[in-house]
Amino acid sequence: MKTILVTGGAGYIGSHTVKRLSALGYAPVVADNLVYGHKEALPQNTPLEIVDLADRGGLKALFAKYKFDAVIHFAAYAYVGESVANPAKYYRNNVIGTLNLLDAMLEAGVKKIVFSSTCATYGEPQYTPIDEAHPQNPINAYGAGKLMIERVFADYKRAYDLRYIALRYFNAAGATADATIGESHNPETHLIPLVLRAAQSDKPVQIFGDDYDTADGTCVRDYIHVDDLADAHILALKVIDRYNGALNLGMGVGVSVREIINAAQAVVGKKVLFEIAKRRAGDPAKLVAANAKAIDILGWNPRYSDIETIIASAWNWEKSRRF
Ligand code: UFG
């Protein structure tokens, strides 16, 4: 049985990946500082080590306690707007924290890491769909920090034989089919949960700009079901000995803010009130992935990412959420 360290395993994408790892017979060990993670999101009997990536001694002890075959590294702050206002917080936690993790890994002889990167490393798209060769010019500290880590991996591969796959997520969404876990951010800033809250509360959701250069004037994103993301991490563990580099995880399908609202209305069976607000700083008009490389290299077969399934699963979670 393979023992996998999952940093940030109590967070949104992390907890869905832990659930799937367990179901597939892996032995995940979660390291999380629980600043944003939820203990309740973990399957029973999953070891949880409460450790912060700033704590180099704590990391060393963690790697002494377990013999890990590989690491899946989710732990990071992920509010784009906050990263612009407070970049120090992001570089310290996301970049220095990852350097600390890598030090502990290499010292313990653990050389495989699957990493949560982001389409935010590309910045303003020069063309769509965005492939992995698209120039990377991030426009916020969140994306810049993730890109720095990608560069660190490439250097560490050359120097220390680190094996790595950086998965560049587009818009993670949805919840697992049995609705036991789902998206739970505080504060919540993501579109789909806010639309579903509007459906429940009769307070309007804000559309951040309807004058973009898109078919209906609202921003277009590439939504990917969290369980399809989770699968890609597990496939990445399997190919990491023969492929190192970055892969886009998206569906290659653009969905506008208005289309999300319409799809949510159909799922909930109720009108969702909205109001047009001003543009949110730093939002590109359209972010859509070219995903051929991930499909080819991982043998990835996303199964849950049509927008109805994403929203229906998110709605089941919203109605019954425990945390
Ligand atoms: N939006 C609204 N109203 C809201 C919330 C969002 O109109 O109340 C719009 C946004 O302007 C955007 C779209 O809905 O056009 C999706 O917004 P999200 O906040 O759900 O997602 P983002 O595309 O901004 O962010 C996602 C990830 C980030 C990642 C980023 C890369 O959540 O971690 O993609 O661009 F960095």
Coordinates of C-alpha atoms and ligand atoms in Angstrom, one line a residue:
M1 CA 0.0 0.0 0.0
K2 CA 1.4 3.4 -0.9
T3 CA 1.6 6.0 1.8
I4 CA 1.0 9.5 0.4
L5 CA 1.4 12.8 2.2
V6 CA -1.4 15.2 1.3
T7 CA -0.6 18.7 2.4
G8 CA -3.8 20.8 2.6
G9 CA -5.7 17.6 2.6
A10 CA -8.5 19.1 4.8
G11 CA -9.2 21.7 2.2
Y12 CA -11.6 21.7 -0.8
I13 CA -9.6 19.9 -3.5
G14 CA -7.4 18.1 -1.0
S15 CA -10.3 16.4 0.9
H16 CA -11.8 15.2 -2.4
T17 CA -8.5 13.7 -3.4
V18 CA -8.0 12.1 0.1
K19 CA -11.4 10.4 -0.2
R20 CA -10.5 9.0 -3.6
L21 CA -7.0 7.9 -2.5
S22 CA -8.6 6.0 0.4
A23 CA -11.2 4.4 -1.9
L24 CA -8.4 3.2 -4.2
G25 CA -6.4 1.6 -1.5
Y26 CA -3.7 4.2 -0.9
A27 CA -2.9 5.3 2.6
P28 CA -3.1 9.1 2.7
V29 CA -1.7 11.0 5.6
V30 CA -3.0 14.6 5.8
A31 CA -0.9 17.5 6.9
D32 CA -2.9 20.7 7.4
N33 CA -2.6 23.7 9.6
L34 CA -6.5 23.9 9.7
V35 CA -6.4 27.7 9.0
Y36 CA -8.9 27.1 6.2
G37 CA -9.2 23.3 6.2
H38 CA -12.0 21.3 7.9
K39 CA -11.3 18.2 10.0
E40 CA -14.8 17.1 9.2
A41 CA -13.8 16.8 5.6
L42 CA -11.6 13.8 6.2
P43 CA -12.6 10.1 6.0
Q44 CA -12.6 8.4 9.4
N45 CA -9.3 6.9 10.3
T46 CA -7.3 9.2 8.0
P47 CA -4.3 10.3 10.0
L48 CA -4.3 14.1 10.4
E49 CA -1.1 15.9 11.4
I50 CA -1.6 19.5 12.3
V51 CA 1.5 21.2 11.0
D52 CA 2.2 24.5 9.3
L53 CA 4.6 24.7 6.4
A54 CA 6.5 27.4 8.2
D55 CA 7.4 24.9 11.0
R56 CA 10.6 23.3 9.6
G57 CA 11.0 21.2 12.8
G58 CA 7.4 20.0 12.5
L59 CA 8.0 19.0 8.9
K60 CA 11.1 17.1 9.8
A61 CA 9.3 15.2 12.5
L62 CA 6.5 14.4 10.1
F63 CA 8.9 12.8 7.6
A64 CA 10.6 10.9 10.4
K65 CA 7.2 9.6 11.6
Y66 CA 6.0 8.2 8.3
K67 CA 7.7 6.7 5.2
F68 CA 6.0 8.5 2.3
D69 CA 6.2 7.2 -1.2
A70 CA 5.1 10.6 -2.6
V71 CA 3.6 14.0 -1.7
I72 CA 0.5 15.7 -3.1
H73 CA 0.9 19.3 -2.2
F74 CA -2.3 21.4 -2.0
A75 CA -1.5 23.5 1.1
A76 CA -1.6 27.2 0.0
Y77 CA -3.6 30.4 0.4
A78 CA -5.7 30.9 -2.7
Y79 CA -7.6 34.2 -2.6
V80 CA -6.4 36.1 -5.7
G81 CA -7.6 39.5 -4.4
E82 CA -6.0 39.1 -1.0
S83 CA -2.7 38.1 -2.7
V84 CA -2.7 41.5 -4.4
A85 CA -3.4 43.4 -1.2
N86 CA -1.1 41.3 1.0
P87 CA 1.6 39.6 -1.2
A88 CA 3.9 39.0 1.7
K89 CA 1.4 36.6 3.2
Y90 CA 1.2 34.7 -0.1
Y91 CA 5.0 34.5 -0.9
R92 CA 5.7 33.5 2.7
N93 CA 3.2 30.7 3.0
N94 CA 3.0 29.5 -0.6
V95 CA 6.6 29.9 -1.7
I96 CA 8.7 29.6 1.4
G97 CA 6.3 27.0 2.8
T98 CA 6.9 24.9 -0.3
L99 CA 10.7 25.4 -0.1
N100 CA 10.5 24.1 3.5
L101 CA 8.4 21.1 2.4
L102 CA 10.9 20.3 -0.3
D103 CA 13.8 20.5 2.1
A104 CA 12.1 18.0 4.4
M105 CA 11.2 15.7 1.5
L106 CA 14.7 15.7 0.1
E107 CA 16.3 15.2 3.5
A108 CA 14.0 12.1 4.0
G109 CA 14.7 10.9 0.5
V110 CA 11.2 11.5 -0.8
K111 CA 11.5 12.6 -4.4
K112 CA 8.0 12.7 -5.9
I113 CA 5.6 15.6 -5.7
V114 CA 2.3 16.4 -7.4
F115 CA 1.6 20.1 -7.1
S116 CA -1.5 22.4 -7.2
S117 CA -0.7 25.0 -9.7
T118 CA -3.1 27.3 -11.5
C119 CA -4.2 28.9 -14.7
A120 CA -3.4 32.1 -12.8
T121 CA 0.3 31.5 -13.8
Y122 CA -0.6 32.4 -17.4
G123 CA -2.0 35.9 -16.6
E124 CA -3.9 37.7 -19.3
P125 CA -4.4 35.1 -22.1
Q126 CA -2.7 35.9 -25.4
Y127 CA -4.8 33.2 -27.1
T128 CA -7.4 30.6 -26.1
P129 CA -7.7 27.7 -25.5
I130 CA -4.6 28.1 -23.4
D131 CA -2.0 25.3 -23.8
E132 CA 0.9 24.6 -21.5
A133 CA 3.3 26.4 -23.8
H134 CA 1.3 29.7 -23.4
P135 CA 3.6 32.4 -22.0
Q136 CA 3.4 32.7 -18.2
N137 CA 3.0 36.3 -17.1
P138 CA 0.9 36.2 -13.9
I139 CA -0.8 39.4 -12.9
N140 CA -1.2 38.7 -9.1
A141 CA 1.0 37.4 -6.3
Y142 CA -1.0 34.2 -6.0
G143 CA -0.2 33.2 -9.6
A144 CA 3.3 34.6 -9.4
G145 CA 4.1 32.5 -6.3
K146 CA 2.8 29.3 -8.0
L147 CA 4.9 30.0 -11.0
M148 CA 8.0 30.5 -8.8
I149 CA 7.4 27.0 -7.4
E150 CA 7.1 25.5 -10.9
R151 CA 10.6 27.0 -11.7
V152 CA 12.0 25.7 -8.4
F153 CA 10.8 22.2 -9.4
A154 CA 12.6 22.3 -12.7
D155 CA 15.8 23.4 -11.0
Y156 CA 15.4 20.7 -8.3
K157 CA 14.8 18.1 -10.9
R158 CA 18.1 18.9 -12.6
A159 CA 20.1 19.2 -9.3
Y160 CA 18.4 16.7 -7.0
D161 CA 16.4 14.4 -9.3
L162 CA 13.1 15.6 -7.9
R163 CA 10.2 14.1 -9.8
Y164 CA 7.3 16.5 -10.2
I165 CA 4.0 17.2 -11.9
A166 CA 2.5 20.7 -11.6
L167 CA -1.3 20.6 -12.3
R168 CA -2.6 23.9 -13.5
Y169 CA -6.2 23.9 -12.5
F170 CA -8.8 26.1 -14.2
N171 CA -12.0 26.6 -12.2
A172 CA -12.5 23.8 -9.6
A173 CA -16.2 23.3 -8.8
G174 CA -18.8 20.9 -7.6
A175 CA -18.9 18.3 -4.7
T176 CA -18.6 14.6 -4.4
A177 CA -21.7 12.6 -5.5
D178 CA -22.7 11.5 -2.0
A179 CA -22.6 15.1 -0.8
T180 CA -20.5 14.2 2.2
I181 CA -17.9 16.8 1.3
G182 CA -18.0 19.9 -0.8
E183 CA -16.8 23.5 -1.2
S184 CA -16.6 25.4 2.1
H185 CA -14.5 28.6 2.0
N186 CA -14.8 31.3 4.5
P187 CA -15.1 33.9 3.1
E188 CA -16.7 32.3 0.0
T189 CA -15.7 34.2 -3.2
H190 CA -16.4 31.6 -5.9
L191 CA -19.2 32.0 -8.4
I192 CA -21.1 28.7 -8.1
P193 CA -21.5 28.6 -4.3
L194 CA -22.5 32.2 -4.3
V195 CA -25.1 31.6 -7.0
L196 CA -26.5 28.7 -5.0
R197 CA -26.7 30.8 -1.9
A198 CA -28.6 33.5 -3.8
A199 CA -31.0 30.7 -4.8
Q200 CA -31.5 29.9 -1.2
S201 CA -31.7 33.4 0.2
D202 CA -33.5 35.5 -2.3
K203 CA -30.6 38.0 -2.1
P204 CA -29.1 38.7 -5.6
V205 CA -25.7 37.4 -6.7
Q206 CA -23.6 40.1 -8.3
I207 CA -22.4 39.6 -11.8
F208 CA -18.9 41.3 -11.9
G209 CA -19.2 43.1 -15.3
D210 CA -21.5 42.4 -18.3
D211 CA -19.4 44.5 -20.8
Y212 CA -16.6 42.0 -21.5
D213 CA -15.8 41.0 -25.0
T214 CA -17.6 37.7 -24.8
A215 CA -20.9 36.4 -26.4
D216 CA -23.1 37.6 -23.5
G217 CA -20.7 40.2 -22.0
T218 CA -20.0 38.2 -18.9
C219 CA -16.7 36.4 -18.1
V220 CA -16.1 32.9 -19.5
R221 CA -14.4 30.2 -17.4
D222 CA -13.6 26.6 -17.7
Y223 CA -15.2 24.7 -14.9
I224 CA -13.9 21.3 -13.8
H225 CA -15.5 19.0 -11.3
V226 CA -13.4 18.5 -8.1
D227 CA -13.6 14.7 -8.4
D228 CA -12.2 14.9 -11.9
L229 CA -9.4 17.0 -10.5
A230 CA -8.9 14.4 -7.7
D231 CA -8.6 11.6 -10.3
A232 CA -5.9 13.6 -12.2
H233 CA -3.7 13.7 -9.1
I234 CA -3.9 10.0 -8.6
L235 CA -3.1 9.4 -12.3
A236 CA -0.2 11.8 -11.9
L237 CA 1.3 9.6 -9.1
K238 CA 1.3 6.8 -11.6
V239 CA 3.1 8.6 -14.4
I240 CA 5.5 10.7 -12.4
D241 CA 8.5 8.4 -13.1
R242 CA 8.2 9.0 -16.8
Y243 CA 6.7 12.5 -17.1
N244 CA 7.8 15.7 -15.3
G245 CA 6.3 19.1 -16.1
A246 CA 3.1 21.0 -16.1
L247 CA -0.4 19.9 -17.2
N248 CA -3.6 21.9 -17.7
L249 CA -6.7 20.6 -15.9
G250 CA -9.8 22.0 -17.5
M251 CA -12.5 20.8 -19.9
G252 CA -11.7 23.0 -22.8
V253 CA -15.3 24.3 -22.6
G254 CA -16.0 28.0 -21.8
V255 CA -19.1 28.8 -19.7
S256 CA -20.2 32.4 -18.9
V257 CA -21.4 33.8 -15.6
R258 CA -24.9 34.2 -17.1
E259 CA -24.8 30.6 -18.3
I260 CA -23.9 29.4 -14.8
I261 CA -26.9 31.4 -13.4
N262 CA -29.2 29.9 -16.0
A263 CA -27.9 26.3 -15.3
A264 CA -28.3 26.9 -11.6
Q265 CA -31.9 28.0 -12.1
A266 CA -32.6 24.8 -14.0
V267 CA -31.0 22.6 -11.3
V268 CA -32.7 24.4 -8.3
G269 CA -36.0 24.9 -10.1
K270 CA -36.1 28.5 -8.9
K271 CA -35.2 31.9 -10.3
V272 CA -31.9 33.2 -9.1
L273 CA -31.8 36.9 -8.6
F274 CA -28.8 38.8 -9.9
E275 CA -27.5 42.3 -10.2
I276 CA -24.9 43.8 -12.5
A277 CA -21.9 45.1 -10.5
K278 CA -18.6 46.6 -11.6
R279 CA -15.8 44.5 -12.9
R280 CA -13.6 42.7 -10.4
A281 CA -10.0 43.8 -10.7
G282 CA -7.7 41.2 -12.4
D283 CA -10.5 39.1 -14.0
P284 CA -9.6 38.1 -17.6
A285 CA -12.6 38.0 -20.0
K286 CA -12.0 34.4 -20.9
L287 CA -9.9 31.5 -19.5
V288 CA -10.3 28.1 -21.3
A289 CA -7.9 25.3 -21.2
A290 CA -6.4 23.2 -23.9
N291 CA -6.4 19.8 -22.1
A292 CA -5.1 17.4 -24.8
K293 CA -1.8 17.0 -23.0
A294 CA -3.3 16.0 -19.7
I295 CA -5.6 13.5 -21.4
D296 CA -2.7 12.1 -23.3
I297 CA -0.1 11.9 -20.6
L298 CA -2.3 11.0 -17.7
G299 CA -4.9 8.9 -19.6
W300 CA -7.3 11.2 -17.8
N301 CA -11.0 10.8 -18.5
P302 CA -13.0 13.5 -16.8
R303 CA -16.5 12.2 -16.1
Y304 CA -18.3 14.6 -13.9
S305 CA -17.6 18.0 -15.5
D306 CA -20.6 18.8 -17.6
I307 CA -22.0 22.0 -16.0
E308 CA -25.3 20.3 -14.9
T309 CA -23.5 17.6 -13.0
I310 CA -21.2 20.2 -11.4
I311 CA -24.0 22.4 -10.3
A312 CA -26.4 19.6 -9.2
S313 CA -23.6 18.1 -7.0
A314 CA -22.8 21.5 -5.6
W315 CA -26.5 22.1 -4.9
N316 CA -26.8 18.7 -3.1
W317 CA -23.9 19.7 -0.9
E318 CA -25.2 23.2 -0.2
K319 CA -28.5 21.8 1.0
S320 CA -27.0 19.3 3.4
R321 CA -23.6 20.7 4.3
R322 CA -22.1 19.8 7.7
F323 CA -19.3 22.3 7.7
Ligands
UFG1 N1 -18.0 36.2 -10.4 C1 -19.1 37.0 -10.4 N2 -19.8 37.2 -9.2 C2 -19.3 36.6 -8.0 C3 -18.2 35.8 -8.0 C4 -17.5 35.6 -9.2 O1 -19.6 37.5 -11.4 O2 -19.9 36.9 -7.0 C5 -17.4 35.9 -11.7 C6 -15.9 36.3 -11.7 O3 -15.8 37.7 -12.1 C7 -15.3 35.3 -12.7 C8 -16.2 34.1 -12.6 O4 -17.4 34.5 -11.9 O5 -15.5 35.9 -14.0 C9 -15.6 33.0 -11.7 O6 -15.1 33.6 -10.5 P1 -14.5 32.7 -9.3 O7 -14.1 33.7 -8.3 O8 -15.4 31.6 -9.0 O9 -13.2 32.1 -10.0 P2 -11.9 32.8 -10.7 O10 -12.0 32.4 -12.1 O11 -11.8 34.2 -10.3 O12 -10.8 32.0 -9.9 C10 -10.4 30.8 -10.2 C11 -9.8 30.1 -8.9 C12 -8.5 30.8 -8.5 C13 -7.6 30.9 -9.6 C14 -8.3 31.6 -10.7 C15 -7.4 31.7 -11.9 O13 -10.7 30.1 -7.9 O14 -7.9 30.1 -7.4 O15 -9.4 30.9 -11.1 O16 -7.8 32.8 -12.7 F1 -6.5 31.6 -9.3

